Coordinates of C-alpha atoms in Angstrom, one line a residue:
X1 CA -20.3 -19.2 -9.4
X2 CA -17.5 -19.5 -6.9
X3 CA -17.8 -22.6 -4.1
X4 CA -15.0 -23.0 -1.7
X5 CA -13.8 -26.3 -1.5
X6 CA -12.2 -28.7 1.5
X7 CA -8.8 -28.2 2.6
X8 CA -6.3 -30.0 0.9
X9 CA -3.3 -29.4 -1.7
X10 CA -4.5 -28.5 -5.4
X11 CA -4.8 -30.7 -8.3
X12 CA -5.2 -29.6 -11.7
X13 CA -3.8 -32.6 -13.9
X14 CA -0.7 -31.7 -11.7
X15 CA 0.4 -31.4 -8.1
X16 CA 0.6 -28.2 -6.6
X17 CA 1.6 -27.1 -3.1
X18 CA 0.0 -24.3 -0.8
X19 CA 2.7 -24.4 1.6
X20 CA 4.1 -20.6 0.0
X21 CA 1.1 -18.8 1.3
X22 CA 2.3 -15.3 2.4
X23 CA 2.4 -14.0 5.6
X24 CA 0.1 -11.2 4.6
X25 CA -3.1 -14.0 4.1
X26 CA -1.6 -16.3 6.6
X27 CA -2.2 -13.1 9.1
X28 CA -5.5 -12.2 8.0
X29 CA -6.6 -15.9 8.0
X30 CA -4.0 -18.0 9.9
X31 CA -6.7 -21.3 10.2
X32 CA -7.5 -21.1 6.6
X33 CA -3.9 -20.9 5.3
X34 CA -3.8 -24.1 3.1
X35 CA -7.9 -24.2 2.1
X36 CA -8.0 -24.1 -1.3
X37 CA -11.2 -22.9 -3.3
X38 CA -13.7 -23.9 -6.3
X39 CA -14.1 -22.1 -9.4
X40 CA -17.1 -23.7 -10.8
X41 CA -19.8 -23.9 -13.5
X42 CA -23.0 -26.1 -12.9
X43 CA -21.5 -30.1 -13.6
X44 CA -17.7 -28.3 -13.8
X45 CA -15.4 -27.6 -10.9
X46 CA -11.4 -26.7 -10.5
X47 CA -9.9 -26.5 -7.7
X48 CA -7.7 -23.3 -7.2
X49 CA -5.0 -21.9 -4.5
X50 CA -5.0 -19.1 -2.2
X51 CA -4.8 -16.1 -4.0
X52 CA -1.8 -14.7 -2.9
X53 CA -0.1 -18.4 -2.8
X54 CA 0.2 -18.0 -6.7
X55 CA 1.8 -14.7 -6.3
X56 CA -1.5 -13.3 -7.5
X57 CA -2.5 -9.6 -6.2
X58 CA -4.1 -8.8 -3.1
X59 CA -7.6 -8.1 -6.1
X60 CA -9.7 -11.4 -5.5
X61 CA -11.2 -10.7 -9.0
X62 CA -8.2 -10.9 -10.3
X63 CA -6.7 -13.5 -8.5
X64 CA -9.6 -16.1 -9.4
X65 CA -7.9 -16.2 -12.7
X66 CA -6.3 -19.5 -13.8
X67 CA -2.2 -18.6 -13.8
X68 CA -1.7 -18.3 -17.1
X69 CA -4.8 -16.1 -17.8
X70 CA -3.3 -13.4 -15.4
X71 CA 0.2 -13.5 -16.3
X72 CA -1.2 -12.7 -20.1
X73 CA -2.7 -9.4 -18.9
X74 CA -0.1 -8.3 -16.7
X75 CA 1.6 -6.5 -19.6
X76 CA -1.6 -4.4 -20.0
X77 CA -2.3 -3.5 -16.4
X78 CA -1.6 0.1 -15.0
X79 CA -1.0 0.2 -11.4
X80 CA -2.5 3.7 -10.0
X81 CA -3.2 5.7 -6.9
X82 CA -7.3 6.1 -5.9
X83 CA -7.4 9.6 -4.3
X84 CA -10.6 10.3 -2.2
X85 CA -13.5 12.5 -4.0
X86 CA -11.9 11.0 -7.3
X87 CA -14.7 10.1 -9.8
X88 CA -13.8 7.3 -11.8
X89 CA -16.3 7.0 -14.2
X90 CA -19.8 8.8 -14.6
X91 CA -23.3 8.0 -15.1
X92 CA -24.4 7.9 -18.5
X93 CA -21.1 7.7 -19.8
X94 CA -18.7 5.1 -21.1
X95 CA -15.6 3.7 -18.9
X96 CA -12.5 4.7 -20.3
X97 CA -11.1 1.8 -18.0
X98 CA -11.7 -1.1 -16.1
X99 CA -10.3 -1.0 -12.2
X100 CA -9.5 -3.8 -10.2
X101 CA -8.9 -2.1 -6.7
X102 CA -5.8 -3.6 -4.2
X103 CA -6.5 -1.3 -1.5
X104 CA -9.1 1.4 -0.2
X105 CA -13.2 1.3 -1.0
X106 CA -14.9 2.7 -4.1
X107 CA -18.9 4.1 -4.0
X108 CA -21.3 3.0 -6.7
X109 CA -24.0 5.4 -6.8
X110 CA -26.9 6.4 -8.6
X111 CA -27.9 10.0 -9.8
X112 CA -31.7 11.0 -10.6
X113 CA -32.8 13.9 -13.2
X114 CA -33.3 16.2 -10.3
X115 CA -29.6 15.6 -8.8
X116 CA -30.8 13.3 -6.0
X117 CA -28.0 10.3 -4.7
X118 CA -28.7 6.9 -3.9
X119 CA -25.4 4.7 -2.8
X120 CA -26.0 1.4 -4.6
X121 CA -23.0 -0.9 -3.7
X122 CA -19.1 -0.2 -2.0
X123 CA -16.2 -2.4 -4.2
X124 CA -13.1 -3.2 -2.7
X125 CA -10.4 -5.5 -3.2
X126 CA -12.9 -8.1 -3.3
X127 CA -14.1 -6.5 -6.9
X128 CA -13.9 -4.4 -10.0
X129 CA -15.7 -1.3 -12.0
X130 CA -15.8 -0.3 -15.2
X131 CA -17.6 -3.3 -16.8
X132 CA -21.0 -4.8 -15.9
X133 CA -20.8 -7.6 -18.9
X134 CA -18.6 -8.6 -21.1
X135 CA -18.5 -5.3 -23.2
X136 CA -17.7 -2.3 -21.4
X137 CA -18.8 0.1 -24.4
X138 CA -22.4 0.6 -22.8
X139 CA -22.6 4.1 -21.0
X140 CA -22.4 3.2 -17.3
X141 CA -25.5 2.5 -15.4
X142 CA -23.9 4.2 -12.4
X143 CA -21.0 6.9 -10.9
X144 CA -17.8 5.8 -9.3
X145 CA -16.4 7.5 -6.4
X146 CA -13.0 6.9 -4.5
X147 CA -14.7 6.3 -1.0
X148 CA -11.3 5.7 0.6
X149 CA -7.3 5.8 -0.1
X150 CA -5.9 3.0 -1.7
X151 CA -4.6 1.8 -4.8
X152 CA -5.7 0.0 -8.4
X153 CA -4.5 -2.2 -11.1
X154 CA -6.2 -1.1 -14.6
X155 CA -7.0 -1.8 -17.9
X156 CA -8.2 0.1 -20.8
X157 CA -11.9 -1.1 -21.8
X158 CA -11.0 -2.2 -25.4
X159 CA -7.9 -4.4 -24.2
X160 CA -10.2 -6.2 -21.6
X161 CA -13.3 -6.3 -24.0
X162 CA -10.8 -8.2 -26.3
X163 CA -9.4 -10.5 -24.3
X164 CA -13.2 -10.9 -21.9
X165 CA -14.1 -12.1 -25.2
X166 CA -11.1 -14.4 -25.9
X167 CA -11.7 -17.2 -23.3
X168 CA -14.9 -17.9 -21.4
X169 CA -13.8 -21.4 -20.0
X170 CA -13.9 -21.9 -16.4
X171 CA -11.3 -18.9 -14.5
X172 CA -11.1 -17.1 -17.6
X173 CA -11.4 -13.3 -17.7
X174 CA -14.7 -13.3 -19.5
X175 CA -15.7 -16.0 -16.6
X176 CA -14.3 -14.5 -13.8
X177 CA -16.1 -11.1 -14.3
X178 CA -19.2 -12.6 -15.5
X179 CA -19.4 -14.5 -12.3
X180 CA -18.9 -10.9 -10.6
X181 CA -21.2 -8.6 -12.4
X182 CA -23.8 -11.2 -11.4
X183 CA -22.9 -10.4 -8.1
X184 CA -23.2 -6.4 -8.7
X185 CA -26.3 -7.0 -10.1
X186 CA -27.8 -9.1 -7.2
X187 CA -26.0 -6.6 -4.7
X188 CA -27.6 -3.4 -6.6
X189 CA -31.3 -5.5 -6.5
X190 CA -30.7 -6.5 -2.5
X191 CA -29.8 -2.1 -2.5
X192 CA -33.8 -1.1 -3.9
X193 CA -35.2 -3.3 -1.2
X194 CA -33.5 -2.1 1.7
X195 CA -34.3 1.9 0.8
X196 CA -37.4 0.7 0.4
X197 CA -37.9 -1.6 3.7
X198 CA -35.6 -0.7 6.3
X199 CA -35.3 2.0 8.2
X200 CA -32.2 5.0 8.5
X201 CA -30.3 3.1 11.8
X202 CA -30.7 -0.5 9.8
X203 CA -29.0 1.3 6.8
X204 CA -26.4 2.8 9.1
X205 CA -25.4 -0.3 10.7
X206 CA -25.5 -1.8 7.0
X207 CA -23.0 0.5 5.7
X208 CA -20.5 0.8 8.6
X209 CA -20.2 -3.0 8.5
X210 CA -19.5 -3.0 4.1
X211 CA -16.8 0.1 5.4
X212 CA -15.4 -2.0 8.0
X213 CA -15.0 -5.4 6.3
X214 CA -13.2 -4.0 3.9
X215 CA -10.8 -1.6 5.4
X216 CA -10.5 -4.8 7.6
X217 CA -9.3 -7.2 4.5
X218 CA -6.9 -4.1 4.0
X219 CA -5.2 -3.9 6.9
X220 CA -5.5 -7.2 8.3
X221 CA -6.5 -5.8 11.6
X222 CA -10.3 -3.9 12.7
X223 CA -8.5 0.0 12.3
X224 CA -10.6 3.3 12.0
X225 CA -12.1 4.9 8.8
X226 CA -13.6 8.2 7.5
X227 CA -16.9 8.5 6.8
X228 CA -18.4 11.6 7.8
X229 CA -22.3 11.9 8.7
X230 CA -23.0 14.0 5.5
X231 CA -21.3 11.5 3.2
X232 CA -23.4 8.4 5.0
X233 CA -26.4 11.0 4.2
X234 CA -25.6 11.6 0.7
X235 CA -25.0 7.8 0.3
X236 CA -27.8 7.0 2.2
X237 CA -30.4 9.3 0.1
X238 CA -31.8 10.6 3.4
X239 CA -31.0 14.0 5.5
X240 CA -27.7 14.7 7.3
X241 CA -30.1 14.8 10.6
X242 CA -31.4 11.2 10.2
X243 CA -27.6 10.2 10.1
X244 CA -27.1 12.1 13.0
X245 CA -29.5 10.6 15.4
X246 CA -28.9 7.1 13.8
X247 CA -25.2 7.5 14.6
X248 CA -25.5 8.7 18.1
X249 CA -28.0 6.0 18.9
X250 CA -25.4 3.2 17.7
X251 CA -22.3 5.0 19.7
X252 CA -24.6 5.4 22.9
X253 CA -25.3 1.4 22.6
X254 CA -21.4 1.0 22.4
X255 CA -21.5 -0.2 18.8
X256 CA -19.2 1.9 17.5
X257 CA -16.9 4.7 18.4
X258 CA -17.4 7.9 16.1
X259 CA -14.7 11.1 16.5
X260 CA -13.8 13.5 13.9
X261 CA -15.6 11.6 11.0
X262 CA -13.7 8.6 11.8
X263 CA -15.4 5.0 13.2
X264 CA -14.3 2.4 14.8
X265 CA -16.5 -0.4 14.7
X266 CA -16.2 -1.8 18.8
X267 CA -19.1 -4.2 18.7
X268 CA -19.3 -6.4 15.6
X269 CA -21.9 -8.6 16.9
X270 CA -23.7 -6.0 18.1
X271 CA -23.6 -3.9 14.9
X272 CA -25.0 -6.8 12.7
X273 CA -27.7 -7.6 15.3
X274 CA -29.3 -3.8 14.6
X275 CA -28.4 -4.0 10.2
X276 CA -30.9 -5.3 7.9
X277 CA -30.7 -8.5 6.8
X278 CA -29.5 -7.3 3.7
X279 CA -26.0 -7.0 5.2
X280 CA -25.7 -10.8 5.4
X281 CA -26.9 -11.4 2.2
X282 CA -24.5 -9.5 0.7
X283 CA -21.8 -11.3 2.6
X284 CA -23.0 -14.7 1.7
X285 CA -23.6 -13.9 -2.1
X286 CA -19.9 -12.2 -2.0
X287 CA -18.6 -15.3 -0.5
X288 CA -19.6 -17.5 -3.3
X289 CA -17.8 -15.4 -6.1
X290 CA -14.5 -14.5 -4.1
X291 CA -14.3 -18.4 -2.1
X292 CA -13.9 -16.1 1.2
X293 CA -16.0 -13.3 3.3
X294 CA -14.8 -9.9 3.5
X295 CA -13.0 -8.7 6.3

């Protein structure tokens, strides 16, 4: 698992400075600009930089790789553009590729025999899809969706099987992602219990707040997003009317401002007080694979 560590310069064998952070993570996180973080195995710790100090991409999947392990893929990557309503890889059938988004939110979702939806997880730059282990030839367990506009880096399956397999020491590939499909798996568990427990407002708030930590790591600033009530339904598994009168109810409190299919979250605080506590689960379980919360 991931553990952040104290502040401090890095030491791997050799000194290494944080002072290059960019301005794009010194903006985002001005206090935190020289912490460094822990990638770590029970009994086995190593200290790494900010991401972006190593010239790493704005991924935090990818950069939680040791230097050298990035810079060998980097031949092998594909950067592309996620367009909204694109489906990047269906249930029941095998990824063709592995995405590690930079920019804008991808759905997880889950399809029964009848054609009913159930959202199980959003991914950001905080993750990937495409592989749940290390092999990526299993049929996927769930559908990909571009939620929002952004952008990807990505791999085909068979080069990132290879080189997954390659290296499992500690900020590997086969480490890193291991680490994070752990995380998914958790995440999808902590997604069962709240349909089952909470009610429609709870899973509202919930969702708004995944939408709006992540468009927030984004932009560096809180900024509006789309989500229309009948995609929060279809995510949501539950009529377009329960949205409805779950939305109003959180814009009447002053919670959030809602025009057009577009939110703006006004009252963070406020927002997390009326979630489930799932939200903060999935925060704190996030936390220790990235080494920082969302948004």
């Amino acid at each position: 698992m991931v553990e952040r560590a104290v502040q401090g310069p890095l030491r791997t064998g050799s000194e290494e400075s944080v002072d290059s952070v960019t301005d794009r993570t010194t903006r985002r996180y001005p206090e935190r600009a020289a912490e460094v973080y822990v990638v770590a195995e029970p009994h086995h710790a190593v200290a790494t930089t900010n991401v972006v100090a190593l010239g790493l991409p704005p991924n935090r999947v990818l950069g939680s790789l040791a230097p050298a392990a990035y810079k060998a893929l980097l031949p092998y990557f594909e950067d592309v553009a996620l367009i909204p309503g694109q489906v990047l890889h269906r249930q029941g059938a095998r990824p063709s590729h592995v995405y590690f988004p930079e920019s804008g939110i991808l759905t997880l979702s889950r399809h029964s025999r009848t054609g009913e939806q159930i959202g199980i997880g959003l991914v950001g730059s905080e993750g990937m899809v495409g592989s749940g282990t290390l092999s990526s030839s299993a049929a996927s367990p769930t559908e990909c969706t571009v939620q929002l506009r952004g952008t990807a880096k990505r791999i085909s399956v068979e080069t990132f099987d290879a080189a997954a397999r390659a290296d499992l020491s500690v900020r590997s590939l086969g480490h890193v992602t291991a680490c994070y499909a752990e995380l998914r798996h958790d995440d999808s568990l902590q997604s069962v219990v709240c349909q089952s427990l909470h009610t429609v407002l709870q899973r509202c708030a919930r969702w708004m707040l995944m939408m709006d930590d992540r468009v927030t790591a984004d932009q560096g600033a809180r900024t509006a997003f789309q989500l229309t009530h009948s995609t929060l339904a279809e995510i949501l598994g539950v009529r377009r009317a329960g949205v409805t009168v779950a939305a109003g109810l959180l814009q009447r409190a002053g919670l959030v401002q809602y025009r057009r299919g577009k939110i703006v979250v006004a009252d963070r605080a406020g927002l997390e007080a009326r979630s489930c506590v799932c939200y903060m689960t999935a925060v704190t379980s996030a936390a220790t694979v990235t080494g920082e919360p969302l948004g």
